[in-house]
PDB file of C-alpha atoms and ligand atoms in Angstrom:
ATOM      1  CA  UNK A   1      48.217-195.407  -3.210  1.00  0.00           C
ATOM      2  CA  UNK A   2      45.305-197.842  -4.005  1.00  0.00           C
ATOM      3  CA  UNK A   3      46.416-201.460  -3.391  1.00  0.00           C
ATOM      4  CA  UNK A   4      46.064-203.480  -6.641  1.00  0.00           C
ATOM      5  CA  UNK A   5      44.240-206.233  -6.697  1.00  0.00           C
ATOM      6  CA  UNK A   6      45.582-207.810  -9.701  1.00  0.00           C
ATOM      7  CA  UNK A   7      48.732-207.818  -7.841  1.00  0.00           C
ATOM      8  CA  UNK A   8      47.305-209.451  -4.741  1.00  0.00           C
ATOM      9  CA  UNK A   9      48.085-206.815  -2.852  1.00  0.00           C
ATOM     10  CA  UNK A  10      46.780-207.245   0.528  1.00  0.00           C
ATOM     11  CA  UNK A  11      49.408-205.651   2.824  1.00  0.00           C
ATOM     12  CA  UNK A  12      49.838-207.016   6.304  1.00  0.00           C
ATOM     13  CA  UNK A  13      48.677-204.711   9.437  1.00  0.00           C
ATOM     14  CA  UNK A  14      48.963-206.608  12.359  1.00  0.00           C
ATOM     15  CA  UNK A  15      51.803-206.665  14.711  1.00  0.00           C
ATOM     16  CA  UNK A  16      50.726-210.270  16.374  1.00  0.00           C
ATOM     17  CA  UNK A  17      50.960-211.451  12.578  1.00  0.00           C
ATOM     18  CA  UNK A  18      53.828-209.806  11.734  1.00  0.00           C
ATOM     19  CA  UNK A  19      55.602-210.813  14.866  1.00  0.00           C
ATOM     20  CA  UNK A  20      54.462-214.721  14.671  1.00  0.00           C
ATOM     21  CA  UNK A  21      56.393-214.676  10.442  1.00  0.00           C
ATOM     22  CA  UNK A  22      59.074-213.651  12.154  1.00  0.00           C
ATOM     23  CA  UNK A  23      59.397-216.178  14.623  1.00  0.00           C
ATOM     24  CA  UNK A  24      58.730-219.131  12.914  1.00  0.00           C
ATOM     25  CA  UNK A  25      61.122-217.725  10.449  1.00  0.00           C
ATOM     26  CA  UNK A  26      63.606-217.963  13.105  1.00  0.00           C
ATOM     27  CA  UNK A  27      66.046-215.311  11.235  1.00  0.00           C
ATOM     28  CA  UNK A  28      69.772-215.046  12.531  1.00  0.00           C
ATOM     29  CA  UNK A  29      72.611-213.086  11.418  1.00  0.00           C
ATOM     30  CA  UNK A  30      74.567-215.177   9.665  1.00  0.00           C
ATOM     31  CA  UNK A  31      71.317-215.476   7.184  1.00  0.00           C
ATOM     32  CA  UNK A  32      70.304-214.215   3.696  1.00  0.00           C
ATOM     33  CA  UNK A  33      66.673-213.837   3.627  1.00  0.00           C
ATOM     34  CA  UNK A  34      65.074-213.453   0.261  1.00  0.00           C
ATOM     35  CA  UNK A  35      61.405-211.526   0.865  1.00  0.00           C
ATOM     36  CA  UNK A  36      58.999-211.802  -2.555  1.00  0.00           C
ATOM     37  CA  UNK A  37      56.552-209.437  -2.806  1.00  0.00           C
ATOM     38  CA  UNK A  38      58.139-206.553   0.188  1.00  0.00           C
ATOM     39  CA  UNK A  39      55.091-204.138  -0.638  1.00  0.00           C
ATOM     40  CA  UNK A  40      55.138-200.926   1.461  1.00  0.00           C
ATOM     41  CA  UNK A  41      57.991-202.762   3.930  1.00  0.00           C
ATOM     42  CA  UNK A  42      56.508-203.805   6.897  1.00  0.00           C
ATOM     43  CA  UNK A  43      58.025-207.460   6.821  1.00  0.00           C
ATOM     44  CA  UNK A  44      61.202-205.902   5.073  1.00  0.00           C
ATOM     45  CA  UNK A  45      62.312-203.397   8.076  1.00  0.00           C
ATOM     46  CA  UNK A  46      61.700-206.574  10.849  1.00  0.00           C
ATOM     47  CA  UNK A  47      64.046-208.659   7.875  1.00  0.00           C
ATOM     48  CA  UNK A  48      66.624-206.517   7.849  1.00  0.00           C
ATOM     49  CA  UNK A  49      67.309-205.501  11.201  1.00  0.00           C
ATOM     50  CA  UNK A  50      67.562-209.579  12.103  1.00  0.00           C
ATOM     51  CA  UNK A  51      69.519-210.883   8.897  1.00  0.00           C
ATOM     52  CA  UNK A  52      73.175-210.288   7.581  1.00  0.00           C
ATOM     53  CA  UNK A  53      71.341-209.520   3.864  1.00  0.00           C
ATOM     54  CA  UNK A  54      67.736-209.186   2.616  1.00  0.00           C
ATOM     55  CA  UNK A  55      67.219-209.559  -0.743  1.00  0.00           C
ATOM     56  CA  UNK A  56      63.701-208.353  -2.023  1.00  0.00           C
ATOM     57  CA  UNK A  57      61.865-208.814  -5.006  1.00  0.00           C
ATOM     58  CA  UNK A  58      58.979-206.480  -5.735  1.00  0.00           C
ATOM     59  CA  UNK A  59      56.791-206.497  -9.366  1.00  0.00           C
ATOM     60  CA  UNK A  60      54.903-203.350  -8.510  1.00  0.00           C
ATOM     61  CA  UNK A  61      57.462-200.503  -9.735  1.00  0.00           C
ATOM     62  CA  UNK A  62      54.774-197.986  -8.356  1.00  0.00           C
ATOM     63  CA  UNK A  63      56.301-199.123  -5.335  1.00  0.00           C
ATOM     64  CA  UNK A  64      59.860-199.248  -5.773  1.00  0.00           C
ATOM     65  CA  UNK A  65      61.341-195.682  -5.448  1.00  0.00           C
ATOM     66  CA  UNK A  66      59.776-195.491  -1.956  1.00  0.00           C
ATOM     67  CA  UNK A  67      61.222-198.779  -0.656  1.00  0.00           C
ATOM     68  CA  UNK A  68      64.851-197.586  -2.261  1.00  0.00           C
ATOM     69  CA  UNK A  69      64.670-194.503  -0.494  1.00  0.00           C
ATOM     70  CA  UNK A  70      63.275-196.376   3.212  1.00  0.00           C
ATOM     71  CA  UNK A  71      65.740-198.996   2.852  1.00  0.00           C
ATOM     72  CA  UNK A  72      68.654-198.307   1.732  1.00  0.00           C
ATOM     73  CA  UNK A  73      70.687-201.295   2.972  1.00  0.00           C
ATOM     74  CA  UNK A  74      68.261-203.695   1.156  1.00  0.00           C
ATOM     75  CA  UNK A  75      69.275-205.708  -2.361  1.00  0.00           C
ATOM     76  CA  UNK A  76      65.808-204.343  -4.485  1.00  0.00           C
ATOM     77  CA  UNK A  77      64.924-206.296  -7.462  1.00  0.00           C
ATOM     78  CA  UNK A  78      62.502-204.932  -9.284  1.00  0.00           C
ATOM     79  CA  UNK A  79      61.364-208.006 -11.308  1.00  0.00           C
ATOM     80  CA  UNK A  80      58.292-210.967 -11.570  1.00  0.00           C
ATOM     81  CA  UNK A  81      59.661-213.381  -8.794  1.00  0.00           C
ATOM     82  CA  UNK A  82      59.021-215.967 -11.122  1.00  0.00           C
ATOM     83  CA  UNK A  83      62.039-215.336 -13.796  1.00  0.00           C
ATOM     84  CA  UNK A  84      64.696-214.584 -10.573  1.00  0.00           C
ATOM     85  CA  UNK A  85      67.503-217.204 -10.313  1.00  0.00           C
ATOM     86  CA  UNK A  86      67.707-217.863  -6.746  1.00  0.00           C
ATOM     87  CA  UNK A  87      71.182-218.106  -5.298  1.00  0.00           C
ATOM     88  CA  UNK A  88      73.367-221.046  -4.906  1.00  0.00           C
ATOM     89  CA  UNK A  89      74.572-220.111  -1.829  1.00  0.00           C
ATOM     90  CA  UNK A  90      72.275-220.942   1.448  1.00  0.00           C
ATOM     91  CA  UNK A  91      68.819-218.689   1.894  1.00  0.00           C
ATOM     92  CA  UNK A  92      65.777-218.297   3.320  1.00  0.00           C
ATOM     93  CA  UNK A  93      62.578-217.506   1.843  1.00  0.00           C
ATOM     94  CA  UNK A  94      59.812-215.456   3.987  1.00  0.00           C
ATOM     95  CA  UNK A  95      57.035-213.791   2.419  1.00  0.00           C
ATOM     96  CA  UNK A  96      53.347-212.640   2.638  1.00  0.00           C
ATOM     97  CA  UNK A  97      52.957-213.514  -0.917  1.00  0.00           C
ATOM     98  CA  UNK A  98      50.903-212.893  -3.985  1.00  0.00           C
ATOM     99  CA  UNK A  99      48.036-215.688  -3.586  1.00  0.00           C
ATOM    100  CA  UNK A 100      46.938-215.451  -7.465  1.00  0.00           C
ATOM    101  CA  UNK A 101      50.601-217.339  -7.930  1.00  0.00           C
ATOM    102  CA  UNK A 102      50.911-219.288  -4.742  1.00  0.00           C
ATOM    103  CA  UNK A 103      51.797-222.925  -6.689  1.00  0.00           C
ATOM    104  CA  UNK A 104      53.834-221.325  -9.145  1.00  0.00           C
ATOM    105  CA  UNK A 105      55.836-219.519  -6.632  1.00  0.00           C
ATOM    106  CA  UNK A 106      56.294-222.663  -4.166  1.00  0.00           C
ATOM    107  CA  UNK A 107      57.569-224.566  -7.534  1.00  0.00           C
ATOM    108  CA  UNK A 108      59.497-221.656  -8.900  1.00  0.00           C
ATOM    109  CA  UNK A 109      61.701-222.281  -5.765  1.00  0.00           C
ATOM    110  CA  UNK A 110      61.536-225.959  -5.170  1.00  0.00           C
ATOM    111  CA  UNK A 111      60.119-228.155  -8.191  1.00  0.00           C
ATOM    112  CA  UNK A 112      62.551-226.116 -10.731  1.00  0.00           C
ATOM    113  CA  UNK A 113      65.680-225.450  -9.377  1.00  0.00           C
ATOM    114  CA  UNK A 114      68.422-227.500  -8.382  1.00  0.00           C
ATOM    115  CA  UNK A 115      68.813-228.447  -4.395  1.00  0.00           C
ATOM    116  CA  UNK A 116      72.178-226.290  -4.192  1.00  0.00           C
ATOM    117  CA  UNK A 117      69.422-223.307  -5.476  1.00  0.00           C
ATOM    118  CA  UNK A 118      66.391-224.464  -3.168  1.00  0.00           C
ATOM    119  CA  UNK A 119      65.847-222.234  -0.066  1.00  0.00           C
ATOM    120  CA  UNK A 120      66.937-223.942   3.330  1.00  0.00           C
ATOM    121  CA  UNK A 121      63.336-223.153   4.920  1.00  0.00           C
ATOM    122  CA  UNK A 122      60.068-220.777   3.523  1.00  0.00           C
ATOM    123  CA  UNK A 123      58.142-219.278   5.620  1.00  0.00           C
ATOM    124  CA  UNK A 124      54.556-218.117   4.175  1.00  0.00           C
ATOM    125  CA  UNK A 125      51.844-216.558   4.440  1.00  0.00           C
ATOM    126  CA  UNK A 126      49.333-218.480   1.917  1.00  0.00           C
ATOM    127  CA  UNK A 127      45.517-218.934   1.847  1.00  0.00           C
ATOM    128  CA  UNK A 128      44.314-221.256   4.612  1.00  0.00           C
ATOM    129  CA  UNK A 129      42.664-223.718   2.434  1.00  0.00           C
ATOM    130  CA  UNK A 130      45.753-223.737   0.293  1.00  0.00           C
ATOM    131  CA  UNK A 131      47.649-224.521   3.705  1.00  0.00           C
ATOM    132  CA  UNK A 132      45.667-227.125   4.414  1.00  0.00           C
ATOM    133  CA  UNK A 133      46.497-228.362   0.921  1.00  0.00           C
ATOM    134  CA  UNK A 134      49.775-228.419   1.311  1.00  0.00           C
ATOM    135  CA  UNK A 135      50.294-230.280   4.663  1.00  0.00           C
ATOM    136  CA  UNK A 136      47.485-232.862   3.469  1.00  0.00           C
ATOM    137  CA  UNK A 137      48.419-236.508   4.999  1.00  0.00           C
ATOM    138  CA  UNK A 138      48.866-239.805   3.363  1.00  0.00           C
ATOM    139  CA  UNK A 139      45.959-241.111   2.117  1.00  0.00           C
ATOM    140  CA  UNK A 140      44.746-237.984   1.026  1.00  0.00           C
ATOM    141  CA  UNK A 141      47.247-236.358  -0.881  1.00  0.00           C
ATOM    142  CA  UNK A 142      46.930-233.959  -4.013  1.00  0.00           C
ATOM    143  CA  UNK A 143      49.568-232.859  -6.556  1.00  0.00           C
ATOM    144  CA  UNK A 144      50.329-229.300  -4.851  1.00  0.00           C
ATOM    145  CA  UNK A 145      51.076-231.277  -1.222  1.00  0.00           C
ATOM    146  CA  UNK A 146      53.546-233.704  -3.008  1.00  0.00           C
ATOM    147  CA  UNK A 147      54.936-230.836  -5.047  1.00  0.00           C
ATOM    148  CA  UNK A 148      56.043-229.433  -1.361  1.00  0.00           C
ATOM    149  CA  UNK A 149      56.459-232.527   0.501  1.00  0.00           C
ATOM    150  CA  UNK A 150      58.703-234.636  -1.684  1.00  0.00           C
ATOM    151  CA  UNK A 151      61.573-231.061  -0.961  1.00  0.00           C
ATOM    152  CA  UNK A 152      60.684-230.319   3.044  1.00  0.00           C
ATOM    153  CA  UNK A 153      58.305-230.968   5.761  1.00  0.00           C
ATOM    154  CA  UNK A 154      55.621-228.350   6.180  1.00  0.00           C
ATOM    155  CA  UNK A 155      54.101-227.364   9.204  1.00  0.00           C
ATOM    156  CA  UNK A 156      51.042-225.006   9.713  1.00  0.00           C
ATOM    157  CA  UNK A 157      51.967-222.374  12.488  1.00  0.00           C
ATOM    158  CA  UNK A 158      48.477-220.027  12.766  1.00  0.00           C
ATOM    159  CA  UNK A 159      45.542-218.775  10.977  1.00  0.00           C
ATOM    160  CA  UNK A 160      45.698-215.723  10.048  1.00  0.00           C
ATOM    161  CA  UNK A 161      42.084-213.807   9.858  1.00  0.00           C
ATOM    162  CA  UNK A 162      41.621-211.411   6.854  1.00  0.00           C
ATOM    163  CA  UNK A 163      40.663-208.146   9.570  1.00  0.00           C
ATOM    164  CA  UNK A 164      44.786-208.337   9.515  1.00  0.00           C
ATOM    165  CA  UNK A 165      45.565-207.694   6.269  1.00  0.00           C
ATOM    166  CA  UNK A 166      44.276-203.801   4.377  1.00  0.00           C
ATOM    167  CA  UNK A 167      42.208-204.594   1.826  1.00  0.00           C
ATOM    168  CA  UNK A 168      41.215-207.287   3.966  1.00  0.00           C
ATOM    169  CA  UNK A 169      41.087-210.998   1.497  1.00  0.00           C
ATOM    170  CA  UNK A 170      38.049-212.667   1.442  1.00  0.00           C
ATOM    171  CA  UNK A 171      39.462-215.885   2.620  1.00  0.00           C
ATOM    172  CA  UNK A 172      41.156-216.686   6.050  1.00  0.00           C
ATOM    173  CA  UNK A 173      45.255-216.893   5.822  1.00  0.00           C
ATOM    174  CA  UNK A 174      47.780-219.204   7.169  1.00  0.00           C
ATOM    175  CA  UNK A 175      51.289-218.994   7.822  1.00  0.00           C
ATOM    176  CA  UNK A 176      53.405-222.428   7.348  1.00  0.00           C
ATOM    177  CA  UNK A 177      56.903-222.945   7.530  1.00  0.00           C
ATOM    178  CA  UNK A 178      58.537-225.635   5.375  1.00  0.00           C
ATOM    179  CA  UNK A 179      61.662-226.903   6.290  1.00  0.00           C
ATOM    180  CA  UNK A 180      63.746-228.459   3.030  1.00  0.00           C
ATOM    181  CA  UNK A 181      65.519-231.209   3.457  1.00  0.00           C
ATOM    182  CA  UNK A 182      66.753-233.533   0.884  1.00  0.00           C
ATOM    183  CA  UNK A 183      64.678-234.389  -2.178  1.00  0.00           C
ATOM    184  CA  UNK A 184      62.745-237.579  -1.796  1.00  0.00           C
ATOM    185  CA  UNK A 185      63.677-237.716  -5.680  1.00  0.00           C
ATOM    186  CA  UNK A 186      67.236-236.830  -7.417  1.00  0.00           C
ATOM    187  CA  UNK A 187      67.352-233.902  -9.393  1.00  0.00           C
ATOM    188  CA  UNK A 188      67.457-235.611 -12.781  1.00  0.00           C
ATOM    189  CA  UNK A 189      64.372-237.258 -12.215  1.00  0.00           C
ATOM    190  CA  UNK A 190      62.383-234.802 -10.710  1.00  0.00           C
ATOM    191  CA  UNK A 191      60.877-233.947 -14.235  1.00  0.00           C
ATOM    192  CA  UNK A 192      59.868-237.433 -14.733  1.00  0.00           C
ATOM    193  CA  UNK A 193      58.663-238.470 -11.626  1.00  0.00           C
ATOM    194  CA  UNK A 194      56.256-235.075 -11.880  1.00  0.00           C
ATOM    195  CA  UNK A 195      54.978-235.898 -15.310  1.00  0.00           C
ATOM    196  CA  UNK A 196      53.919-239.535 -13.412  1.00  0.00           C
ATOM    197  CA  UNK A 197      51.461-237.403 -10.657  1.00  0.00           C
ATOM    198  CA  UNK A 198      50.232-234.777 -13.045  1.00  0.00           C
ATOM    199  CA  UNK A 199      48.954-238.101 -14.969  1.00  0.00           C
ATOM    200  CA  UNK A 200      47.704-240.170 -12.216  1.00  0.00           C
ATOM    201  CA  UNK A 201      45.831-237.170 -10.746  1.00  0.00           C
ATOM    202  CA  UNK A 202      44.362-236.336 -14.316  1.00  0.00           C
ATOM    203  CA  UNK A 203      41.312-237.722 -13.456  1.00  0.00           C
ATOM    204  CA  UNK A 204      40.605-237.769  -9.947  1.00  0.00           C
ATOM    205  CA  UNK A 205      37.748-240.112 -10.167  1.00  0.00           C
ATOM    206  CA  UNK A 206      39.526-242.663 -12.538  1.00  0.00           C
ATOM    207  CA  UNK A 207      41.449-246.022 -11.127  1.00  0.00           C
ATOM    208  CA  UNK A 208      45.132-244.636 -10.772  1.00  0.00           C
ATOM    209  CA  UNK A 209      45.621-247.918 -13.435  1.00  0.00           C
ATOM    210  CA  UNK A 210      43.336-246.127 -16.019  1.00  0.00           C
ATOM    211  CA  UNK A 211      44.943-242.606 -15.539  1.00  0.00           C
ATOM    212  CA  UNK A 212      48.578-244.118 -15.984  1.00  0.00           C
ATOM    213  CA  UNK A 213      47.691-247.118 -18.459  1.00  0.00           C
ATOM    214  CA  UNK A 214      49.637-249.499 -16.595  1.00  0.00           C
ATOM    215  CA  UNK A 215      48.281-253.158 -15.571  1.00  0.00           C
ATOM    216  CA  UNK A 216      46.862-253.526 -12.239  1.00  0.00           C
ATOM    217  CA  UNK A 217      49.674-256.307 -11.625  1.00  0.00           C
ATOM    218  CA  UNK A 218      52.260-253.356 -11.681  1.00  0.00           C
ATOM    219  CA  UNK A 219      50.033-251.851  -8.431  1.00  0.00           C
ATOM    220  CA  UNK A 220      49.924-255.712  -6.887  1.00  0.00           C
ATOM    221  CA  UNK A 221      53.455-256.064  -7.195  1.00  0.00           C
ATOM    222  CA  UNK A 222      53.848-253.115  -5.030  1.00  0.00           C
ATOM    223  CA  UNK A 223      51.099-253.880  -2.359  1.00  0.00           C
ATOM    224  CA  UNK A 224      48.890-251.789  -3.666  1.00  0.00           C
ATOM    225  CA  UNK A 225      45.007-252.111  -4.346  1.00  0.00           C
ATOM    226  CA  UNK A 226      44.700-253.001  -7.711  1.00  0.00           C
ATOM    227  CA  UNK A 227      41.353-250.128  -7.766  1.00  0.00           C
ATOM    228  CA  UNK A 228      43.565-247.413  -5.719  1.00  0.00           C
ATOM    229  CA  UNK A 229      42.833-243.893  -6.752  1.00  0.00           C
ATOM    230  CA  UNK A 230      46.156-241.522  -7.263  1.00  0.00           C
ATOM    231  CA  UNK A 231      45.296-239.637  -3.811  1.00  0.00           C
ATOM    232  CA  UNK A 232      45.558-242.517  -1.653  1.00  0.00           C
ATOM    233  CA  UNK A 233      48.828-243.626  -2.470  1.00  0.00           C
ATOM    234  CA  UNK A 234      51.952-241.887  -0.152  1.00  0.00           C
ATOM    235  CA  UNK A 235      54.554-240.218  -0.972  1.00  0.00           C
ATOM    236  CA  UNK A 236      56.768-243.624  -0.800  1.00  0.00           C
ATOM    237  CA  UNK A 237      54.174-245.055  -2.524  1.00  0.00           C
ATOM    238  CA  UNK A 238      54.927-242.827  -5.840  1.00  0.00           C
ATOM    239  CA  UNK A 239      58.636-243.011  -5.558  1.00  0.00           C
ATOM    240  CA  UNK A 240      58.173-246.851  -5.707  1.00  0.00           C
ATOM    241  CA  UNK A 241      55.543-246.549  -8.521  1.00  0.00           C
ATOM    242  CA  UNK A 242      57.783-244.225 -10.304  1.00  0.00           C
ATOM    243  CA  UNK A 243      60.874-246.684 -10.214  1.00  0.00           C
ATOM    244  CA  UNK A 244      58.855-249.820 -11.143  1.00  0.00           C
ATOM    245  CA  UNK A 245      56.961-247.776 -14.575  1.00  0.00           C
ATOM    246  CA  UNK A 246      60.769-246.457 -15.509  1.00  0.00           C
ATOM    247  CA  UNK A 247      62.907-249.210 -14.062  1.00  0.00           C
ATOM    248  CA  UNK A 248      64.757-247.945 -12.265  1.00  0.00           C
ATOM    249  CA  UNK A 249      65.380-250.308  -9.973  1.00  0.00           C
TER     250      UNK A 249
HETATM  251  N1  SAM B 301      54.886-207.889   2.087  1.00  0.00           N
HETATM  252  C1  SAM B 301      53.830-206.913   2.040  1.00  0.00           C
HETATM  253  C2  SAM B 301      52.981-207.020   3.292  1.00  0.00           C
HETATM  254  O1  SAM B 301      53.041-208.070   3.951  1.00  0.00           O
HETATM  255  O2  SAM B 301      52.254-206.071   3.596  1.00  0.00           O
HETATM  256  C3  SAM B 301      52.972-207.046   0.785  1.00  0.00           C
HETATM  257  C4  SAM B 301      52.287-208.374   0.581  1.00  0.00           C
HETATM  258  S1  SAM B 301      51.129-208.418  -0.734  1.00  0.00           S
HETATM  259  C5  SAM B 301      50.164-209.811  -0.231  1.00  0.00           C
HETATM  260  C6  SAM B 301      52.005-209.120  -2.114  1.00  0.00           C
HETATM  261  C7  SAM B 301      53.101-208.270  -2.715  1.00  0.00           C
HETATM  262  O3  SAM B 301      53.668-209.004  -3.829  1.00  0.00           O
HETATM  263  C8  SAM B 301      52.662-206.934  -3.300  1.00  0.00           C
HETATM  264  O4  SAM B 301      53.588-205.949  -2.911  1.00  0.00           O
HETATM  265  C9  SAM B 301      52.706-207.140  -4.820  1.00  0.00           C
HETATM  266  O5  SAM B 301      52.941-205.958  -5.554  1.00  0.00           O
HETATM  267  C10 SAM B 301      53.852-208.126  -4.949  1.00  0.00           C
HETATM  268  N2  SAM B 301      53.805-208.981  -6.155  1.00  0.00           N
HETATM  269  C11 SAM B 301      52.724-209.397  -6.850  1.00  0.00           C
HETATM  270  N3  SAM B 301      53.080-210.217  -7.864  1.00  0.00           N
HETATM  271  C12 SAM B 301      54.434-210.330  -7.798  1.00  0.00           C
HETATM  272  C13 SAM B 301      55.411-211.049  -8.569  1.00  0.00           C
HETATM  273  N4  SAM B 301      55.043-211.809  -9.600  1.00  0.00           N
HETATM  274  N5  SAM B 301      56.714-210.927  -8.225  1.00  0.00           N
HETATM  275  C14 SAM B 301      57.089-210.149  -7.161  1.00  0.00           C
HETATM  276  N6  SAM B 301      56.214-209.460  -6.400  1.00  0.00           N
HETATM  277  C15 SAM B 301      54.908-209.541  -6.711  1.00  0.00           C
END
């Protein structure tokens, strides 16, 4: 069957790879693993012979009858792994996934859902460059490394070259594990306090004061360069920011 690129199917073929997901994923069996994306099943069979449950969710239904009839001890759900509910009960997330909806998936999982709904750890394979994204440091943050940071600490574990994958991507890959812990921001304000960095990244090149229309005393107040730019503030820096514009405090 010709992969589809559309899908971003590129389905993993080395071992080394396969072995090194597995473990940073650290899978025991007293966990339920939820795998996005299982393709022809070579992450799924390693999954399932290490966790108590495996829960996969594939889009492709070209692809489904043969993983029903492989595994037959795995939950299948065909579906877009953007409209599934994940559990409220503890899981982990490990996947080779779909690159064309990398961001979408990380917030499907952590932005929108509640923490009782947000996987314990995810371990992914991603793009490198959008690994590097991710685990950017203070100082030179962007929205998609906040949109990870502010629910887990992520950690690059190897770059992946694209001779291991069949159709081989055009970019390198990365696998990075991200361990959630609690929010840096309660649940009820996570909408708000998002709506702040999409603004103050609007414009990268614009005075974080410009892009949120606040006075430069508010940024003073807080210790902050009255001429900062939105990518130089931290993490802490934001949930401060965000208190001080909504009072909160
Ligand atoms: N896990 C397999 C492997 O490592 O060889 C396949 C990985 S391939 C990069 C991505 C997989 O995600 C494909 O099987 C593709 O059909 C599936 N996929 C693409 N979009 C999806 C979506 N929105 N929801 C669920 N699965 C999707």
């Amino acid at each position: 069957m010709k992969a589809k690129k559309h899908l971003g199917q590129n389905f993993l073929e080395n071992k080394e790879t396969l072995y090194k997901i597995l473990e940073s994923a650290n899978i025991t069996k007293n966990d339920h693993v939820i795998e996005i994306g299982p393709g022809h099943g070579v992450l799924t069979r390693e999954l399932l012979q290490r966790a108590k449950k495996v829960t996969a969710i594939e889009l492709d239904g070209d692809l489904i009858p043969t993983l029903k009839k492989k595994f037959p001890n795995l939950e299948l759900l065909h579906q877009d792994a953007l409209t599934v509910t994940p559990p409220s009960t503890p899981y982990k997330l490990v996947a080779n996934i779909p690159y064309y909806i990398t961001s979408p998936i990380i917030n499907h999982f952590l932005r929108h859902q509640k923490q009782n709904h947000r996987p314990t750890q995810m371990t992914l394979l991603v793009q490198h460059e959008v690994a590097q994204k991710i685990y950017a440091k203070s100082g030179d943050l962007n929205v998609l490394a906040i949109d990870v940071q502010v629910f887990g600490k992520p950690k690059l574990v190897a770059k992946i070259p694209p001779s291991h994958f069949n159709p081989p991507p055009k970019v390198d890959s990365a696998i990075i594990n991200i361990e959630v812990t609690a929010p840096l921001v309660e649940d009820a304000a996570i909408d708000k306090f998002f709506a702040l960095i999409h603004k103050g990244f609007a414009h990268k090149r614009k005075k974080l004061s410009s892009n949120l229309g606040i006075r430069e005393d508010v940024l003073k107040a807080l210790g902050l360069s009255p001429n900062i730019r939105a990518q130089e503030l931290s993490i802490g820096d934001w949930t401060h920011l965000y208190a001080v514009v909504y009072n909160t405090t």
